[in-house]
mmCIF file of C-alpha atoms in Angstrom:
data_model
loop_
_atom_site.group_PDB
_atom_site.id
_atom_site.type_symbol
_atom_site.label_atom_id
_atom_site.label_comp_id
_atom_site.label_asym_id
_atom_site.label_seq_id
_atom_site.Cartn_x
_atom_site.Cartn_y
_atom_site.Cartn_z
ATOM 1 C CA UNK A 1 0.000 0.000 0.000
ATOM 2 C CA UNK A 2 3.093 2.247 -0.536
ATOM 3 C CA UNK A 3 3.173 5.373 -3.130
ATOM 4 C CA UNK A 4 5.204 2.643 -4.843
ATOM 5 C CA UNK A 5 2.455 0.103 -5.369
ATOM 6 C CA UNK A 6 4.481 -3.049 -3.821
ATOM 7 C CA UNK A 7 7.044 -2.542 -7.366
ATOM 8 C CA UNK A 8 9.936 -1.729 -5.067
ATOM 9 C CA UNK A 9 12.465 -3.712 -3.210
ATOM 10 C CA UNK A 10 11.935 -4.364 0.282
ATOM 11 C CA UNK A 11 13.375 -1.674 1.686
ATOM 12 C CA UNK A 12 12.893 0.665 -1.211
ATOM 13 C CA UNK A 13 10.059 2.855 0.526
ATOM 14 C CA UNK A 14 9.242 6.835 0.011
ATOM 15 C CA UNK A 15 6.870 9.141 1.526
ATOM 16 C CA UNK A 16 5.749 12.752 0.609
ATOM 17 C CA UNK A 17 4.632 13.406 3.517
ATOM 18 C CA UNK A 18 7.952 12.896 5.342
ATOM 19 C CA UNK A 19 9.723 14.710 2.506
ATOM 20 C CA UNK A 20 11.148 11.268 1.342
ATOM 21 C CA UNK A 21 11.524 9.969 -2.215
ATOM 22 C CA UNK A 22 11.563 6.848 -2.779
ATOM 23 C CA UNK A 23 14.779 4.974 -2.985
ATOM 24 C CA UNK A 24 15.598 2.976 -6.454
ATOM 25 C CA UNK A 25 18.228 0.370 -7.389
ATOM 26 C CA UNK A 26 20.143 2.080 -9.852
ATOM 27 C CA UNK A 27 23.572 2.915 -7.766
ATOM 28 C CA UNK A 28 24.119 7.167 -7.662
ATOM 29 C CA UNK A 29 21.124 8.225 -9.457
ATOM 30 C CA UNK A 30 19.617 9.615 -6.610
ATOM 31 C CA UNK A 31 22.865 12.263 -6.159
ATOM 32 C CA UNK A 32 22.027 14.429 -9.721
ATOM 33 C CA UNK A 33 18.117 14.365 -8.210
ATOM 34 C CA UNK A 34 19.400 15.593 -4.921
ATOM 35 C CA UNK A 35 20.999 18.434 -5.956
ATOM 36 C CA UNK A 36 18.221 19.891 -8.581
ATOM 37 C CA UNK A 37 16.025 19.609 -5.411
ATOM 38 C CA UNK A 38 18.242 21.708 -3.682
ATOM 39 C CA UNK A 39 19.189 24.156 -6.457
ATOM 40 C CA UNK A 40 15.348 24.397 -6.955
ATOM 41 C CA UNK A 41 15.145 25.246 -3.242
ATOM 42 C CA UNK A 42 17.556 27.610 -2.933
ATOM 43 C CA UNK A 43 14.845 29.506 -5.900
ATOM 44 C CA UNK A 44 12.493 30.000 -3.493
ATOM 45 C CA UNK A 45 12.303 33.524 -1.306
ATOM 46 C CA UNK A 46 13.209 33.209 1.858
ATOM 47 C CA UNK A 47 14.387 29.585 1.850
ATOM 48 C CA UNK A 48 14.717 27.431 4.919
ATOM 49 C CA UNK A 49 15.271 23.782 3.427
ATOM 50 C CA UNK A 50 18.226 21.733 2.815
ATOM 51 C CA UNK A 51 18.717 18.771 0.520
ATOM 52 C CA UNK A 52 20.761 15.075 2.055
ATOM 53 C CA UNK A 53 21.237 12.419 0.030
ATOM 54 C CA UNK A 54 22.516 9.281 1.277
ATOM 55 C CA UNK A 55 24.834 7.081 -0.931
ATOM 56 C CA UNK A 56 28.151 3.960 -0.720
ATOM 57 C CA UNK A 57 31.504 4.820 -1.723
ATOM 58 C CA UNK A 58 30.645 2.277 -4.515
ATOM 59 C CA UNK A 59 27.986 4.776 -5.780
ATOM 60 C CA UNK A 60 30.880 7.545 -5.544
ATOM 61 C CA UNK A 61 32.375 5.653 -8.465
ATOM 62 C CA UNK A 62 29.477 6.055 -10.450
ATOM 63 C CA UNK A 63 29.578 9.009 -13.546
ATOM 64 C CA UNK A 64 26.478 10.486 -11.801
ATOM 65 C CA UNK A 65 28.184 11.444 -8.717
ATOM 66 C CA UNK A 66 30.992 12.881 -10.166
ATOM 67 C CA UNK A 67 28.506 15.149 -12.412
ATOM 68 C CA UNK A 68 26.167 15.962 -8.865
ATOM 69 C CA UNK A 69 29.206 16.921 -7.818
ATOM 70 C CA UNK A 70 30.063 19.429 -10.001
ATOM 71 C CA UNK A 71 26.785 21.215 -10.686
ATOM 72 C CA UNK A 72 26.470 21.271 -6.715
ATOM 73 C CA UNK A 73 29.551 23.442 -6.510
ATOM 74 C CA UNK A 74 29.465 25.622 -9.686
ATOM 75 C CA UNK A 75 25.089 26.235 -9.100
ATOM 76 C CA UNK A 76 25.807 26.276 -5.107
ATOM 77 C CA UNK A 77 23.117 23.937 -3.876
ATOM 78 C CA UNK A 78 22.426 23.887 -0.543
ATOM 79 C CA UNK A 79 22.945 19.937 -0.258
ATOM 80 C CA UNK A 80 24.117 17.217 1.771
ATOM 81 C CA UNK A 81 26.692 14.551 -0.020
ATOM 82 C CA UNK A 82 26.434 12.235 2.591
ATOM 83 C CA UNK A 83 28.673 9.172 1.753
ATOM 84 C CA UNK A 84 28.350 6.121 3.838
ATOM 85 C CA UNK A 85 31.674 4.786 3.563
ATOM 86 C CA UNK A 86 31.274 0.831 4.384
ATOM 87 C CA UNK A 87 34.652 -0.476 2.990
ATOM 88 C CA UNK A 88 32.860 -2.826 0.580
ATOM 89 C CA UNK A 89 30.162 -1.206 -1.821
ATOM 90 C CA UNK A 90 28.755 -4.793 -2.932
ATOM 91 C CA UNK A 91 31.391 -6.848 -2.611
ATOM 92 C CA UNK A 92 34.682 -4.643 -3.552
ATOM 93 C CA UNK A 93 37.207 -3.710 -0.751
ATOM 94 C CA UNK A 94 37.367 0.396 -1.155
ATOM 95 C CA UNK A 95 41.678 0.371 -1.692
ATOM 96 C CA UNK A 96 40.226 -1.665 -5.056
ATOM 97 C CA UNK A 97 37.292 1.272 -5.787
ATOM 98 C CA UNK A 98 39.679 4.301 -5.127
ATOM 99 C CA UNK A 99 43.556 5.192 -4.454
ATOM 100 C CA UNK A 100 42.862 8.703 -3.367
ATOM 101 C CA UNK A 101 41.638 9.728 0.334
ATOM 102 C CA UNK A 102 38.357 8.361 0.295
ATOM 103 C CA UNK A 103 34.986 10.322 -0.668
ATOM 104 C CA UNK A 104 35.985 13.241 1.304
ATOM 105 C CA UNK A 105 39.134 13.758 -0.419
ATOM 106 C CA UNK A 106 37.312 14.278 -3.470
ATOM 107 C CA UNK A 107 35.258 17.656 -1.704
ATOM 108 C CA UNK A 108 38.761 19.680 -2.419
ATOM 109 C CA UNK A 109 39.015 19.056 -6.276
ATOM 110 C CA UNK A 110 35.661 20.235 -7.205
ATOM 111 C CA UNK A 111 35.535 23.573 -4.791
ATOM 112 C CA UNK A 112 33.519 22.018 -2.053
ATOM 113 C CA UNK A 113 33.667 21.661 2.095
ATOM 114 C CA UNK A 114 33.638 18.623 3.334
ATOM 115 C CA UNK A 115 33.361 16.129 6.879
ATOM 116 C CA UNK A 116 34.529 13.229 7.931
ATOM 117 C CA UNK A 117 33.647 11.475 11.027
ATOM 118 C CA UNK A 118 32.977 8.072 12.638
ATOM 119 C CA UNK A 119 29.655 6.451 11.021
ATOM 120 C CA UNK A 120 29.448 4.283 13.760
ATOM 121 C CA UNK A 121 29.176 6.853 16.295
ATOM 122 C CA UNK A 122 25.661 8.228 16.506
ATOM 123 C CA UNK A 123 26.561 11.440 18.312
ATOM 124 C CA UNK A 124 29.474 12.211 15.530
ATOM 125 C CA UNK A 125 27.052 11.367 12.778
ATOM 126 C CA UNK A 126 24.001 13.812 14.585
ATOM 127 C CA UNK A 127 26.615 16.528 15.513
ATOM 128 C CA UNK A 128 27.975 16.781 11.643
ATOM 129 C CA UNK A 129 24.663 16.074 9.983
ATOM 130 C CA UNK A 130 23.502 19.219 12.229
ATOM 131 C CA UNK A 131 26.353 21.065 11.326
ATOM 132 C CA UNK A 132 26.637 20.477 7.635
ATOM 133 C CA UNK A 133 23.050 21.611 7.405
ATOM 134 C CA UNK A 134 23.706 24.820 9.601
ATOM 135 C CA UNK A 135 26.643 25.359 6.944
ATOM 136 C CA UNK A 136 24.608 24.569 3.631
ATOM 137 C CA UNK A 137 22.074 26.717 4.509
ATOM 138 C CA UNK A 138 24.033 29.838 5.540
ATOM 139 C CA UNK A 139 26.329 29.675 2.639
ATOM 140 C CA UNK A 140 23.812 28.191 0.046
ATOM 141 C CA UNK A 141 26.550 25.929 -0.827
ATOM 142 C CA UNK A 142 26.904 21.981 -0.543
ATOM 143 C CA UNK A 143 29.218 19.958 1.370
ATOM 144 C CA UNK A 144 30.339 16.193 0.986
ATOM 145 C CA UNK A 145 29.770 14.374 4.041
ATOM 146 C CA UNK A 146 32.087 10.871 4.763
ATOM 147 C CA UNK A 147 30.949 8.562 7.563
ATOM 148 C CA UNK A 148 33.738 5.689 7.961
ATOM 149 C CA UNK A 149 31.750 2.488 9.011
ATOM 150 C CA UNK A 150 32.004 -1.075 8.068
ATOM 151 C CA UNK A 151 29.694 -3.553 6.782
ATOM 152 C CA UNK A 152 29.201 -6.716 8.748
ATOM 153 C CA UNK A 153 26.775 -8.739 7.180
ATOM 154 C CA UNK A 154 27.174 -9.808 3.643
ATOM 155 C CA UNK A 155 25.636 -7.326 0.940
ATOM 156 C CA UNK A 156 23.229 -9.814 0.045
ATOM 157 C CA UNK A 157 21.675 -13.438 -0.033
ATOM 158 C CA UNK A 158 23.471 -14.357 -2.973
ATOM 159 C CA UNK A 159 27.003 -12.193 -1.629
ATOM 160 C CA UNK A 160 29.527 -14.151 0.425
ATOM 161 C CA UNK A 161 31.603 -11.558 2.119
ATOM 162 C CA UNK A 162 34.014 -14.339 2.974
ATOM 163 C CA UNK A 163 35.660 -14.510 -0.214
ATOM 164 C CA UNK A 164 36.862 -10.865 -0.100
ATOM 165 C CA UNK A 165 37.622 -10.474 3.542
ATOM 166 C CA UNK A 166 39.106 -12.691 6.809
ATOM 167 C CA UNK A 167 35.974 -13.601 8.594
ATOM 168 C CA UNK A 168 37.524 -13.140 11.870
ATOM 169 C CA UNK A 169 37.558 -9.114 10.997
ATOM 170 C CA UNK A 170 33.682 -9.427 11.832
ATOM 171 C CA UNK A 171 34.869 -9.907 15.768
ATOM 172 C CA UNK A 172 35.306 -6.264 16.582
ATOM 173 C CA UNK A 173 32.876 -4.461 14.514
ATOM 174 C CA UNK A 174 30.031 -7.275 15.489
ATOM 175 C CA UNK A 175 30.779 -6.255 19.219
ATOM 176 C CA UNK A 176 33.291 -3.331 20.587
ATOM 177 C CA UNK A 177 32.807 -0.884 17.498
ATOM 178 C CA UNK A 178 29.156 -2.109 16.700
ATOM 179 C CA UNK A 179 27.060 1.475 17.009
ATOM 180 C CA UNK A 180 24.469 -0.215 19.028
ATOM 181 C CA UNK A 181 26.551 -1.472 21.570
ATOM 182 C CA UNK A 182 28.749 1.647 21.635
ATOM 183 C CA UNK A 183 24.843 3.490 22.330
ATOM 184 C CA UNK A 184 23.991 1.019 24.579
ATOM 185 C CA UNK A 185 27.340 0.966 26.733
ATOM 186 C CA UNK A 186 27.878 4.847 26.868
ATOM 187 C CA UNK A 187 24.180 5.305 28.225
ATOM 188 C CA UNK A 188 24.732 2.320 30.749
ATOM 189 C CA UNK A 189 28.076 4.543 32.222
ATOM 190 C CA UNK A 190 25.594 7.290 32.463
ATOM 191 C CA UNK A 191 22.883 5.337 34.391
ATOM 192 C CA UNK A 192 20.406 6.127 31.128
ATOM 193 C CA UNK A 193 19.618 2.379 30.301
ATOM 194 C CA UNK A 194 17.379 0.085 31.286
ATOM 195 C CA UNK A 195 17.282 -3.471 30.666
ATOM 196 C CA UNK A 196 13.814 -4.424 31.631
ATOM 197 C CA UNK A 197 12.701 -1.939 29.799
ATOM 198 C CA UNK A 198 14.604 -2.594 26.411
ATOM 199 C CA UNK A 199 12.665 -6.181 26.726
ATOM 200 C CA UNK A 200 9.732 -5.226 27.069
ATOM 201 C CA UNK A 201 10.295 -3.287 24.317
ATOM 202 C CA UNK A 202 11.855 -5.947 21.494
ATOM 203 C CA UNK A 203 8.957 -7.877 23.016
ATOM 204 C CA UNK A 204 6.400 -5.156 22.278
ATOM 205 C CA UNK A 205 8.051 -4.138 18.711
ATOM 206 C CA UNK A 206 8.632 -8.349 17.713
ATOM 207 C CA UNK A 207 4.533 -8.347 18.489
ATOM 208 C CA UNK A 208 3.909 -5.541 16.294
ATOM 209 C CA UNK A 209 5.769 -6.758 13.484
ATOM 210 C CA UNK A 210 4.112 -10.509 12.969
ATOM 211 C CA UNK A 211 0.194 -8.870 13.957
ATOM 212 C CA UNK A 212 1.440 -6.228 10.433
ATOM 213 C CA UNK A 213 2.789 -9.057 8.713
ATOM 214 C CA UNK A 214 -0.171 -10.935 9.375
ATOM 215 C CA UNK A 215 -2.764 -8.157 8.163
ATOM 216 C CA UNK A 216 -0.447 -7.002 5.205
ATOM 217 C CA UNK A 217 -0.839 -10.938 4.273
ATOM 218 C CA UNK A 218 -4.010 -10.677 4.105
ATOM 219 C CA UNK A 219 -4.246 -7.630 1.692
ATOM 220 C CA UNK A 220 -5.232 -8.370 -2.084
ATOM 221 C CA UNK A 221 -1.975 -8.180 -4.992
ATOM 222 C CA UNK A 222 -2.296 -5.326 -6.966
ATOM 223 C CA UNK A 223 -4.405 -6.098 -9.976
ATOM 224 C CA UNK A 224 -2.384 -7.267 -12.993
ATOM 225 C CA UNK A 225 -3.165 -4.702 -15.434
ATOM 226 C CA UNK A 226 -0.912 -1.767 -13.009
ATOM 227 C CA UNK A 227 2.080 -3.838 -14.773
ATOM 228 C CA UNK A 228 1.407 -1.516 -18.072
ATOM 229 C CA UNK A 229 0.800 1.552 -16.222
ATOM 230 C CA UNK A 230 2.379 4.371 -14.736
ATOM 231 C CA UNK A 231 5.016 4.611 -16.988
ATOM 232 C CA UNK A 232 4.014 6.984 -19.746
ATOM 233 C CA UNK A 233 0.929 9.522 -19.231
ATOM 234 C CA UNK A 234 -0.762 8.136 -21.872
ATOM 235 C CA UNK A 235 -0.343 4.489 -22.407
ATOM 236 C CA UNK A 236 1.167 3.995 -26.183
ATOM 237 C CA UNK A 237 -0.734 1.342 -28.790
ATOM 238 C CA UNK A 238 2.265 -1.265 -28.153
ATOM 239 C CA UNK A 239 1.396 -1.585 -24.326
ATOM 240 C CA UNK A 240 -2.297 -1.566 -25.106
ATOM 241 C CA UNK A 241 -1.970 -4.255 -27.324
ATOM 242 C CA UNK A 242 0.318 -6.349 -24.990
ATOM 243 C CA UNK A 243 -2.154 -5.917 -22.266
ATOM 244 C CA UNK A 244 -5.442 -7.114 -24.530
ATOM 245 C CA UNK A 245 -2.965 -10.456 -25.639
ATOM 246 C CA UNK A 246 -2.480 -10.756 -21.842
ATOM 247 C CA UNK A 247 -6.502 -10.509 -21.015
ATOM 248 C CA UNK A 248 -7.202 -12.429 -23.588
ATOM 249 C CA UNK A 249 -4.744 -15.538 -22.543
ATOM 250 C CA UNK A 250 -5.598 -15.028 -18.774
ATOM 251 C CA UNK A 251 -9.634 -15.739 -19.344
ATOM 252 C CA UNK A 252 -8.533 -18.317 -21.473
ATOM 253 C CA UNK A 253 -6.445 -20.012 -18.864
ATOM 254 C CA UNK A 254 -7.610 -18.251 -15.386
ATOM 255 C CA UNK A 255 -7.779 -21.761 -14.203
ATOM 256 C CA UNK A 256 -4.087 -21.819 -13.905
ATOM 257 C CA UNK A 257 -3.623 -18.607 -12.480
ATOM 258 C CA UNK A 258 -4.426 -17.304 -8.736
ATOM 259 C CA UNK A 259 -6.746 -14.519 -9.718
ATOM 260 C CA UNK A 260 -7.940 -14.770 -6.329
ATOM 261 C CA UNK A 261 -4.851 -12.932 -4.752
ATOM 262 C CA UNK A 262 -4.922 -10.300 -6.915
ATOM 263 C CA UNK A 263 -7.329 -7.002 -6.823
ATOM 264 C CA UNK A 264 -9.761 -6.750 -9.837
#
């Protein structure tokens, strides 16, 4: 029931009313986007938003970050470059991606500021995230943001992190330098946490998840026919024509297919 129809990846959600678009596969196309957002922003009278995009140092090494890049500086955007720098894009160590200093290092060459700080650190990334908006919006001007973190799990079901990296790395960053467990043992120091009360809570949020699993189960497939649309204004006589073949087979052979699950 997303803006998205259900098209999506899993975690490939949006919302306008949150002032979120919707993430898509394609590595670093978001970045261009970003920054006509922001140069369209910075337009308006008496402007008081800021653009962030979020993106791997494997997206850095696509050709549409290096062009976001450069209309940033030379149109002055007021826009976040936030890199999160994981060491392994999808499933290349970063001294294979790049042999200059990182993401940030790249700021200099193209006229812009830029940060670097620990991504697993949730004060670090708060404090610069608040800063680098403070900055973009007093300058109108955008600044590349670098947060150095490392990727634990493999990138996906079919990637086996194993064959590009010792697994006994994993140790540290699955428990010392993990950012939950850095949260969790800085608040215990300060007396902040509470145990009972972080079960109850997994408890409570475990519950919630299988009772909206449960009812989003039970919600109707989008009918068939939204496959054609939503991609041109006007649907063109080619896609019309593929979707009469496609009626025209399915009430010939519903009997194989589970129209049931599917919205009419």
């Amino acid at each position: 029931e997303d803006e998205g129809k259900g098209r999506q990846m899993p975690a490939h959600y949006g919302s306008k009313k949150l002032n979120f678009v919707t993430i898509s596969s394609p590595l670093g196309t978001q970045i261009p986007q970003a920054v006509g957002a922001a140069y369209a922003f910075k337009r308006l009278p008496n402007n008081q938003r800021a653009v962030i995009t979020y993106f791997g140092e494997g997206a850095a090494s696509e050709g549409d970050a290096h062009a976001a890049f450069n209309f940033a500086a030379t149109l002055d955007c007021p826009v976040m470059l936030f890199c999160r720098n994981n060491g392994f894009a999808i499933s290349t160590p970063s001294k294979e991606q790049y042999r200059g200093d990182g993401i940030a290092g790249r700021a200099a060459g193209y006229g812009i500021a830029a940060l670097r700080f620990d991504g697993t650190d949730i004060f670090a990334v708060y404090n610069a995230t608040k800063m680098a908006r403070e900055y973009v919006l007093k300058n109108n001007k955008p600044i590349v943001m670098e947060a150095m973190q490392y990727r634990i799990s493999h990138h996906s079901t079919s990637d086996d992190s194993t064959a590009y990296r010792p697994a006994e790395d994993l140790e540290i960053w699955n428990t010392t330098e993990h950012p939950i467990s850095k949260l969790k043992a800085y608040m215990k120091q300060r007396g902040w946490f509470d145990e009972a009360a972080e079960e109850a809570n997994v408890k409570a949020v475990r519950k919630q998840v299988l009772a909206q699993i449960s009812q989003s189960e039970k919600i109707p497939k989008a009918d068939w026919r939204e496959t054609f649309q939503d991609v041109y204004h006007e649907m063109p006589q080619h896609l019309r024509e593929q979707m009469k073949q496609m009626e025209e087979h399915i009430e010939q052979y519903k009997e194989h297919y589970p129209l049931k699950d599917f919205k009419n």
